PDB file of C-alpha atoms in Angstrom:
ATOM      1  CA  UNK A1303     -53.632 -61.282 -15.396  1.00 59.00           C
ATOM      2  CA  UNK A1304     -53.786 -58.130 -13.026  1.00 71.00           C
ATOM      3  CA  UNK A1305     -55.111 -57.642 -10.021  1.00 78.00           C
ATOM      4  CA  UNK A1306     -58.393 -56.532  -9.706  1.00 73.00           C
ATOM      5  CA  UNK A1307     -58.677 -54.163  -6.977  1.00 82.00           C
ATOM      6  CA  UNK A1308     -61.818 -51.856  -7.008  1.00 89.00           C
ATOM      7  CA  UNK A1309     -65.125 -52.740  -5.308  1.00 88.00           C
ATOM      8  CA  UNK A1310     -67.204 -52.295  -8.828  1.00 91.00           C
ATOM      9  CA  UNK A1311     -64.022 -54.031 -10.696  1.00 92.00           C
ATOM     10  CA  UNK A1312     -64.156 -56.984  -8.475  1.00 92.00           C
ATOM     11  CA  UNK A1313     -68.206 -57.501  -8.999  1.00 93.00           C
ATOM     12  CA  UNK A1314     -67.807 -57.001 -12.821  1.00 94.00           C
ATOM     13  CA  UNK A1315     -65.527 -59.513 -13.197  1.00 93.00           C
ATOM     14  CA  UNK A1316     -67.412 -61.857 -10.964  1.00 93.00           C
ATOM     15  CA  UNK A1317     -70.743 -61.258 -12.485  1.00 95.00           C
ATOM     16  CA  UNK A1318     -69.056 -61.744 -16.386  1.00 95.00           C
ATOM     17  CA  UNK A1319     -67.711 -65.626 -14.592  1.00 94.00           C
ATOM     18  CA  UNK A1320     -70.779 -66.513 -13.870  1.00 94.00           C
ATOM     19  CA  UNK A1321     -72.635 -65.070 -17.241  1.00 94.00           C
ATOM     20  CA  UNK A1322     -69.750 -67.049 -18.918  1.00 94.00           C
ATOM     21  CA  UNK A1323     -70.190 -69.963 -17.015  1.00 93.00           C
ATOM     22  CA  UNK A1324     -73.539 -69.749 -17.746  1.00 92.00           C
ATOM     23  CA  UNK A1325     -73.244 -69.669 -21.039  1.00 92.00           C
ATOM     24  CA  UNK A1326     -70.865 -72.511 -21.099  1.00 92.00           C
ATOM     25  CA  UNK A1327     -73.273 -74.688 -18.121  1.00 89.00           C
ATOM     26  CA  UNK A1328     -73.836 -77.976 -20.615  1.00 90.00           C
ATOM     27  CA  UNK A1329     -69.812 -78.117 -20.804  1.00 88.00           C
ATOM     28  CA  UNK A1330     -69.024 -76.967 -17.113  1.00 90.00           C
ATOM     29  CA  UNK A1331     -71.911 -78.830 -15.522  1.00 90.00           C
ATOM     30  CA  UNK A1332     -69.122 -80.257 -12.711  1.00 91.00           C
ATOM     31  CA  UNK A1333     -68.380 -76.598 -11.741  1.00 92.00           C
ATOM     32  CA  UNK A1334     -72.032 -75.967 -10.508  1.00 92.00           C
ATOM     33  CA  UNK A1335     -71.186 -76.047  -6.705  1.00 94.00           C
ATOM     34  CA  UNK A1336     -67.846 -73.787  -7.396  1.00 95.00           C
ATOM     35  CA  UNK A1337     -70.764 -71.506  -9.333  1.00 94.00           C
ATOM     36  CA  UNK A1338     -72.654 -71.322  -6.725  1.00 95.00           C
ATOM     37  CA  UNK A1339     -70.629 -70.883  -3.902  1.00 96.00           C
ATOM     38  CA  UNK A1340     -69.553 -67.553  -6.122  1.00 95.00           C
ATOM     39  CA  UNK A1341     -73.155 -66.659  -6.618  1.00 95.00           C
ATOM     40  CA  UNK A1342     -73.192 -66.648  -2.846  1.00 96.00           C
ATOM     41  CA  UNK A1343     -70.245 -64.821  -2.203  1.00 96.00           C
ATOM     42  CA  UNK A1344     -71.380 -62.245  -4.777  1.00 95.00           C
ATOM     43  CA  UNK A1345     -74.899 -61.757  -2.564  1.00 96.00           C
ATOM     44  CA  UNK A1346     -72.652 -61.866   0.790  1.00 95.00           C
ATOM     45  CA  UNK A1347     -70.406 -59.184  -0.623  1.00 94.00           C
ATOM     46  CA  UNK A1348     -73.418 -56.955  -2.306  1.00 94.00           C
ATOM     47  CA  UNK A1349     -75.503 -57.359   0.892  1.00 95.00           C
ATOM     48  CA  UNK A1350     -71.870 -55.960   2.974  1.00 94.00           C
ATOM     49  CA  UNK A1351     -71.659 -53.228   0.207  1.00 92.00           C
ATOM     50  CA  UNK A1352     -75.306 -51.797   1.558  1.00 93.00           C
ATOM     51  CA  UNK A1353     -74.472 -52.421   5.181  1.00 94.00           C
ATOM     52  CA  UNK A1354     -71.465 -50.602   4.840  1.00 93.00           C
ATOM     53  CA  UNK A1355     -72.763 -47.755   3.035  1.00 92.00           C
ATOM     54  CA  UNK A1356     -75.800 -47.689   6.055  1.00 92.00           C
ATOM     55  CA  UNK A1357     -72.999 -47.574   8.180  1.00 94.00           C
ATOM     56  CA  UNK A1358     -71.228 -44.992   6.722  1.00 93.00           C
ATOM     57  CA  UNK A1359     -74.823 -42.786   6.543  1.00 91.00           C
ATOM     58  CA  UNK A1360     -75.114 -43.226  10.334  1.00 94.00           C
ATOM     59  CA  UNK A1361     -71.589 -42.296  11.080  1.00 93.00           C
ATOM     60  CA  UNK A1362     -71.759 -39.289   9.436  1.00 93.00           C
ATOM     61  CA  UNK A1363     -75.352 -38.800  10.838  1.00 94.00           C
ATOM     62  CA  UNK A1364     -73.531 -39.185  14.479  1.00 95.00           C
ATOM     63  CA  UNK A1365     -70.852 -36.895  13.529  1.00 94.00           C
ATOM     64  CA  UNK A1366     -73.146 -33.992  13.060  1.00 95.00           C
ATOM     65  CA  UNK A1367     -75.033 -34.935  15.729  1.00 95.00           C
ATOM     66  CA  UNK A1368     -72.096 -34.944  18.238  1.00 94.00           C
ATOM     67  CA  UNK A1369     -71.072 -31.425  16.761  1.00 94.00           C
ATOM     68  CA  UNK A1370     -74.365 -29.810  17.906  1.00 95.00           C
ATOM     69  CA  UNK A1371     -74.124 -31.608  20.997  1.00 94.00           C
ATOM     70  CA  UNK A1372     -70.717 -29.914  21.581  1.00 92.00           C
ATOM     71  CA  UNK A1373     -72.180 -26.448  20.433  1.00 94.00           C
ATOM     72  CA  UNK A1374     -75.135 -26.619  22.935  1.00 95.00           C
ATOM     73  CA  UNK A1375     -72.565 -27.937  25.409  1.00 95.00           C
ATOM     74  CA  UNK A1376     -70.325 -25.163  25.057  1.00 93.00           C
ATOM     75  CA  UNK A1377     -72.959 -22.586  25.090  1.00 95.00           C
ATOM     76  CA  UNK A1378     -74.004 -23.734  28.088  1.00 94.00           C
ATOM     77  CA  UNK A1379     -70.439 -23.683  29.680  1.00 93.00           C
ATOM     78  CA  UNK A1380     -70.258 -20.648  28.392  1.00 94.00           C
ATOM     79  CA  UNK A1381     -73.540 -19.182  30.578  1.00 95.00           C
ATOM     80  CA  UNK A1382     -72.525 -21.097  33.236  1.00 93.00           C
ATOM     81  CA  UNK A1383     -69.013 -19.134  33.911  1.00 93.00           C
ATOM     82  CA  UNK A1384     -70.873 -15.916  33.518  1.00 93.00           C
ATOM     83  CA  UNK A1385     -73.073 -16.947  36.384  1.00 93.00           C
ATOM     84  CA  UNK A1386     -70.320 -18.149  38.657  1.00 92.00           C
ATOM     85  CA  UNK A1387     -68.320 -14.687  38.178  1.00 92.00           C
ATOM     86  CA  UNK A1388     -71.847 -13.060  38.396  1.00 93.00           C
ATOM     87  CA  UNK A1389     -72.309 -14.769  41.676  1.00 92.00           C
ATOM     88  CA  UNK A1390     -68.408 -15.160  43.307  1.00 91.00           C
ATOM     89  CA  UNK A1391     -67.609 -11.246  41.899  1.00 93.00           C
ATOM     90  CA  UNK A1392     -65.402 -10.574  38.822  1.00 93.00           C
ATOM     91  CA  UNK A1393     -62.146 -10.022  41.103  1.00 92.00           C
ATOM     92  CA  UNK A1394     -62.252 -12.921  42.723  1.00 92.00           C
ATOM     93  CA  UNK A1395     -58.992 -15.486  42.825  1.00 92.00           C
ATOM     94  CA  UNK A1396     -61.222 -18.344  42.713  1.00 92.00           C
ATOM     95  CA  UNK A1397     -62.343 -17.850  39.204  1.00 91.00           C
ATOM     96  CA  UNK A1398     -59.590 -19.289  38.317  1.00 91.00           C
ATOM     97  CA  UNK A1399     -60.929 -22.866  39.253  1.00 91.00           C
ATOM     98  CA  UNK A1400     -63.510 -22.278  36.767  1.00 91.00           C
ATOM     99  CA  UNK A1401     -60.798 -21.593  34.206  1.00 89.00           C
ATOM    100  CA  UNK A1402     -62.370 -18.086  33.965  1.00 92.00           C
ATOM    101  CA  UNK A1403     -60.062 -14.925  34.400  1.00 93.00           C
ATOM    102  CA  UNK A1404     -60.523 -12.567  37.328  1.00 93.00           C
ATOM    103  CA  UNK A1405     -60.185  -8.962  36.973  1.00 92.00           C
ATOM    104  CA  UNK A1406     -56.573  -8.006  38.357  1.00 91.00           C
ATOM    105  CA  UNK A1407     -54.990  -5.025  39.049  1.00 88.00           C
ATOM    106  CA  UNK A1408     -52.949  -3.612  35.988  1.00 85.00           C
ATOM    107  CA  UNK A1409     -49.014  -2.874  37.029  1.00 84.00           C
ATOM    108  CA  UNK A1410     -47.918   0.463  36.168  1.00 80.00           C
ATOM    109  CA  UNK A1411     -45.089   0.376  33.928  1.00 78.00           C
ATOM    110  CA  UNK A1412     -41.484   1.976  35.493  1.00 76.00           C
ATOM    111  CA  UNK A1413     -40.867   5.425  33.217  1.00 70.00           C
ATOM    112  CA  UNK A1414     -38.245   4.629  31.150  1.00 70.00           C
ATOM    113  CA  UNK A1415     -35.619   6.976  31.638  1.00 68.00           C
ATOM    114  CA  UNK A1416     -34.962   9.455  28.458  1.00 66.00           C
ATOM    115  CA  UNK A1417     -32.430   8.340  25.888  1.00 65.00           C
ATOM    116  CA  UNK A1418     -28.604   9.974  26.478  1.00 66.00           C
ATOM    117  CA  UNK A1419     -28.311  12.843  23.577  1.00 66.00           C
ATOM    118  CA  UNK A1420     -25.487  12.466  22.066  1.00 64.00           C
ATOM    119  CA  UNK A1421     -22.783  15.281  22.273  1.00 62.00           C
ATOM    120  CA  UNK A1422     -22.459  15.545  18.389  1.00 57.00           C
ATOM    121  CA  UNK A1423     -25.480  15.995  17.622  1.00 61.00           C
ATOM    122  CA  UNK A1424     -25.917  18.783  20.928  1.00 58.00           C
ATOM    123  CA  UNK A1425     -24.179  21.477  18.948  1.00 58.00           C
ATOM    124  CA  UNK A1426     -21.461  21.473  21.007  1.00 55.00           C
ATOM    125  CA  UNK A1427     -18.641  21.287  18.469  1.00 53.00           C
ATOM    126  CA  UNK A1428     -14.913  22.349  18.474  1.00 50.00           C
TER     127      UNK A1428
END
């Protein structure tokens, strides 16, 4: 026989045992404690099912949570730097500590010297 793998596969095919054994109890009437010790796995494993699935509510509940945390959070970062270069000045070096970029000077680019014309196409031609 295959292997059963599924969560709702594995409860089927415990739940049609114990129908069948119930069916079947004045033959099987030695198996009781083997029935019930499946009875009472299949409680343990429902009752694990719904815990699980509680869990699985609250993570995702925490995830969302933790993501508006970390909006508010970054907001407030964000209005924090703009007080700090408010209050040190927008040039300052030390920005930098606040992982904030101060205003620098711009470099003036060198003039690139003009391109060599080339004698052929100067007109110059023999």
């Amino acid at each position: 026989m295959k292997s059963i793998r599924s969560f709702a596969d594995v409860v089927r095919d415990w739940e049609e045992l114990l129908e069948a054994v119930n069916d079947n109890a004045e033959v099987l009437a030695s198996a009781a404690p083997q029935q019930e010790a499946l009875q009472a796995s299949l409680a343990a494993l429902r009752a694990k099912r719904t815990h699980q699935a509680s869990c699985t509510a609250s993570r995702q509940e925490a995830t969302q949570d933790l993501a508006v945390l970390v909006e508010q959070g970054n907001e407030n970062a964000r209005r924090l730097r703009g007080l700090v270069k408010a209050v040190i000045g927008t040039k300052s070096e030390r920005l930098v500590q606040f992982r904030v970029v101060p205003l620098r000077r711009r470099r003036r680019s060198k003039a690139t010297e003009p391109a060599p014309v080339d004698q052929a196409l100067s007109g110059s031609g023999r």
